[in-house]
Amino acid sequence: MRLTKSTDLALRTIMRLAVTGAEPCTARQVAEEMQVPYSHLAKVAARLQHLGLIETRRGRGGGLTLTTTGRTASVGQLVRELERVGDVVDCEGDVPCPLRQGCRLRMALRRAQEAFLASLDPLTVDDLVASPTGPVLLGLVGRAPGLSP
């Protein structure tokens, strides 16, 4: 299973917010640190806010912060939500697969996908930012192009 760029960025954004705690950071700052377009990060942030994983505040002193839900969420569940996980293969597409009535591949792929997600279920965002990842993320803060150290 390959995650979309949006899911990858969402997970990295949550991890980035986890290492700075309650201190808000701007979406522009995170976009620069992650070296992604601001518009892409803004869309991802809106989705994370809708899921209750981050809070966003406008204006002076505003920015993005991670919620308690975001910090303790299961990574497997986050991926399920962000990916809107469905079948790995599209057996019922525009041209339905002629094997769909008796195919064992579809169920095998579904089990493999669930095993992949189940392996992520015990992990939380806090687990993801434990050493050595947390210090690496902290090293990004203020070092992105265009930001002063």
mmCIF file of C-alpha atoms in Angstrom:
data_model
loop_
_atom_site.group_PDB
_atom_site.id
_atom_site.type_symbol
_atom_site.label_atom_id
_atom_site.label_comp_id
_atom_site.label_asym_id
_atom_site.label_seq_id
_atom_site.Cartn_x
_atom_site.Cartn_y
_atom_site.Cartn_z
ATOM 1 C CA MET A 1 0.000 0.000 0.000
ATOM 2 C CA ARG A 2 1.323 3.430 -0.899
ATOM 3 C CA LEU A 3 0.109 6.494 1.002
ATOM 4 C CA THR A 4 -0.931 9.617 -0.857
ATOM 5 C CA LYS A 5 1.224 12.726 -0.642
ATOM 6 C CA SER A 6 -1.538 14.397 1.383
ATOM 7 C CA THR A 7 -1.543 11.638 4.002
ATOM 8 C CA ASP A 8 2.250 11.721 4.181
ATOM 9 C CA LEU A 9 2.197 15.494 4.670
ATOM 10 C CA ALA A 10 -0.603 15.236 7.248
ATOM 11 C CA LEU A 11 1.394 12.749 9.320
ATOM 12 C CA ARG A 12 4.572 14.840 9.060
ATOM 13 C CA THR A 13 2.621 17.985 10.017
ATOM 14 C CA ILE A 14 1.157 16.306 13.081
ATOM 15 C CA MET A 15 4.621 15.073 14.054
ATOM 16 C CA ARG A 16 6.041 18.571 13.572
ATOM 17 C CA LEU A 17 3.367 20.093 15.798
ATOM 18 C CA ALA A 18 3.893 17.399 18.438
ATOM 19 C CA VAL A 19 7.519 18.368 19.062
ATOM 20 C CA THR A 20 6.746 22.017 19.814
ATOM 21 C CA GLY A 21 3.906 21.280 22.224
ATOM 22 C CA ALA A 22 1.409 24.069 22.859
ATOM 23 C CA GLU A 23 3.482 26.668 21.019
ATOM 24 C CA PRO A 24 1.623 27.508 17.793
ATOM 25 C CA CYS A 25 3.447 27.732 14.487
ATOM 26 C CA THR A 26 2.158 29.152 11.242
ATOM 27 C CA ALA A 27 1.138 27.073 8.276
ATOM 28 C CA ARG A 28 3.691 28.972 6.188
ATOM 29 C CA GLN A 29 6.423 28.047 8.635
ATOM 30 C CA VAL A 30 5.489 24.359 8.547
ATOM 31 C CA ALA A 31 5.244 24.426 4.735
ATOM 32 C CA GLU A 32 8.737 25.905 4.480
ATOM 33 C CA GLU A 33 10.176 23.440 6.983
ATOM 34 C CA MET A 34 8.599 20.489 5.162
ATOM 35 C CA GLN A 35 9.553 21.990 1.775
ATOM 36 C CA VAL A 36 6.047 21.766 0.347
ATOM 37 C CA PRO A 37 3.807 24.387 -1.273
ATOM 38 C CA TYR A 38 1.844 26.463 1.239
ATOM 39 C CA SER A 39 -1.400 25.797 -0.659
ATOM 40 C CA HIS A 40 -0.962 22.035 -0.219
ATOM 41 C CA LEU A 41 -0.219 22.389 3.482
ATOM 42 C CA ALA A 42 -3.229 24.689 3.940
ATOM 43 C CA LYS A 43 -5.541 22.016 2.478
ATOM 44 C CA VAL A 44 -3.995 19.336 4.682
ATOM 45 C CA ALA A 45 -4.317 21.587 7.762
ATOM 46 C CA ALA A 46 -7.993 22.173 7.003
ATOM 47 C CA ARG A 47 -8.585 18.416 6.842
ATOM 48 C CA LEU A 48 -6.678 17.847 10.101
ATOM 49 C CA GLN A 49 -8.734 20.572 11.783
ATOM 50 C CA HIS A 50 -11.959 19.020 10.495
ATOM 51 C CA LEU A 51 -10.869 15.691 12.032
ATOM 52 C CA GLY A 52 -10.210 17.417 15.371
ATOM 53 C CA LEU A 53 -6.487 16.668 15.283
ATOM 54 C CA ILE A 54 -5.241 20.242 15.183
ATOM 55 C CA GLU A 55 -6.553 23.656 16.139
ATOM 56 C CA THR A 56 -6.028 26.699 13.971
ATOM 57 C CA ARG A 57 -6.139 30.296 15.141
ATOM 58 C CA ARG A 58 -5.877 33.372 12.967
ATOM 59 C CA GLY A 59 -4.133 36.599 13.749
ATOM 60 C CA ARG A 60 -1.379 37.662 16.090
ATOM 61 C CA GLY A 61 -0.235 34.751 18.243
ATOM 62 C CA GLY A 62 -2.222 32.372 16.085
ATOM 63 C CA GLY A 63 -1.148 29.342 14.149
ATOM 64 C CA LEU A 64 -1.477 25.580 14.242
ATOM 65 C CA THR A 65 -1.410 23.512 17.418
ATOM 66 C CA LEU A 66 -1.923 19.822 18.014
ATOM 67 C CA THR A 67 -4.948 18.762 20.053
ATOM 68 C CA THR A 68 -4.872 16.084 22.734
ATOM 69 C CA THR A 69 -6.781 13.872 20.298
ATOM 70 C CA GLY A 70 -4.095 14.465 17.674
ATOM 71 C CA ARG A 71 -1.299 13.617 20.083
ATOM 72 C CA THR A 72 -2.827 10.335 21.279
ATOM 73 C CA ALA A 73 -4.497 9.166 18.066
ATOM 74 C CA SER A 74 -3.630 5.765 16.651
ATOM 75 C CA VAL A 75 -1.483 6.138 13.534
ATOM 76 C CA GLY A 76 -3.405 3.269 11.920
ATOM 77 C CA GLN A 77 -6.704 5.055 12.514
ATOM 78 C CA LEU A 78 -5.252 8.322 11.190
ATOM 79 C CA VAL A 79 -4.195 6.594 7.984
ATOM 80 C CA ARG A 80 -7.636 5.004 7.637
ATOM 81 C CA GLU A 81 -9.295 8.433 8.023
ATOM 82 C CA LEU A 82 -6.886 10.328 5.806
ATOM 83 C CA GLU A 83 -6.771 7.712 3.047
ATOM 84 C CA ARG A 84 -10.457 6.814 3.199
ATOM 85 C CA VAL A 85 -9.233 3.257 2.843
ATOM 86 C CA GLY A 86 -11.046 1.106 0.326
ATOM 87 C CA ASP A 87 -10.197 -1.919 -1.767
ATOM 88 C CA VAL A 88 -6.635 -2.120 -3.065
ATOM 89 C CA VAL A 89 -7.917 -3.079 -6.513
ATOM 90 C CA ASP A 90 -11.049 -1.872 -8.272
ATOM 91 C CA CYS A 91 -12.854 -5.028 -9.310
ATOM 92 C CA GLU A 92 -16.115 -3.201 -10.048
ATOM 93 C CA GLY A 93 -14.700 -0.311 -12.119
ATOM 94 C CA ASP A 94 -15.801 0.972 -15.524
ATOM 95 C CA VAL A 95 -14.887 -2.407 -16.951
ATOM 96 C CA PRO A 96 -15.620 -4.940 -14.175
ATOM 97 C CA CYS A 97 -13.045 -7.687 -13.756
ATOM 98 C CA PRO A 98 -14.318 -10.966 -15.239
ATOM 99 C CA LEU A 99 -12.815 -12.856 -12.272
ATOM 100 C CA ARG A 100 -14.668 -10.913 -9.583
ATOM 101 C CA GLN A 101 -17.196 -13.677 -8.846
ATOM 102 C CA GLY A 102 -14.602 -16.284 -7.901
ATOM 103 C CA CYS A 103 -11.392 -14.378 -7.301
ATOM 104 C CA ARG A 104 -9.339 -14.970 -4.176
ATOM 105 C CA LEU A 105 -6.901 -12.130 -4.917
ATOM 106 C CA ARG A 106 -9.299 -9.373 -3.801
ATOM 107 C CA MET A 107 -9.725 -10.885 -0.321
ATOM 108 C CA ALA A 108 -5.994 -11.618 -0.002
ATOM 109 C CA LEU A 109 -5.187 -7.991 -0.826
ATOM 110 C CA ARG A 110 -7.829 -6.779 1.628
ATOM 111 C CA ARG A 111 -6.297 -8.917 4.403
ATOM 112 C CA ALA A 112 -2.803 -7.637 3.552
ATOM 113 C CA GLN A 113 -4.014 -4.044 3.660
ATOM 114 C CA GLU A 114 -5.672 -4.578 7.028
ATOM 115 C CA ALA A 115 -2.494 -6.225 8.367
ATOM 116 C CA PHE A 116 -0.536 -3.148 7.252
ATOM 117 C CA LEU A 117 -2.955 -0.802 9.031
ATOM 118 C CA ALA A 118 -3.176 -3.064 12.104
ATOM 119 C CA SER A 119 0.606 -2.847 12.464
ATOM 120 C CA LEU A 120 0.209 0.943 12.766
ATOM 121 C CA ASP A 121 -2.686 0.791 15.256
ATOM 122 C CA PRO A 122 -0.597 0.561 18.450
ATOM 123 C CA LEU A 123 1.511 3.590 17.476
ATOM 124 C CA THR A 124 0.542 7.111 18.540
ATOM 125 C CA VAL A 125 1.928 10.439 17.366
ATOM 126 C CA ASP A 126 3.880 10.646 20.624
ATOM 127 C CA ASP A 127 5.534 7.331 19.678
ATOM 128 C CA LEU A 128 6.466 8.715 16.261
ATOM 129 C CA VAL A 129 8.269 11.746 17.699
ATOM 130 C CA ALA A 130 10.334 9.831 20.237
ATOM 131 C CA SER A 131 14.092 9.946 19.730
ATOM 132 C CA PRO A 132 15.671 10.044 17.198
ATOM 133 C CA THR A 133 12.804 11.619 15.212
ATOM 134 C CA GLY A 134 11.872 14.369 17.696
ATOM 135 C CA PRO A 135 15.337 15.928 17.785
ATOM 136 C CA VAL A 136 15.515 15.826 13.965
ATOM 137 C CA LEU A 137 12.157 17.615 13.760
ATOM 138 C CA LEU A 138 13.297 20.199 16.284
ATOM 139 C CA GLY A 139 16.348 20.762 14.098
ATOM 140 C CA LEU A 140 14.045 21.790 11.259
ATOM 141 C CA VAL A 141 12.431 24.534 13.323
ATOM 142 C CA GLY A 142 13.786 27.863 12.178
ATOM 143 C CA ARG A 143 16.170 26.309 9.647
ATOM 144 C CA ALA A 144 13.864 26.241 6.651
ATOM 145 C CA PRO A 145 14.832 28.401 3.665
ATOM 146 C CA GLY A 146 13.694 31.972 4.274
ATOM 147 C CA LEU A 147 13.492 31.614 8.063
ATOM 148 C CA SER A 148 15.970 33.052 10.486
ATOM 149 C CA PRO A 149 17.725 30.529 12.778
#
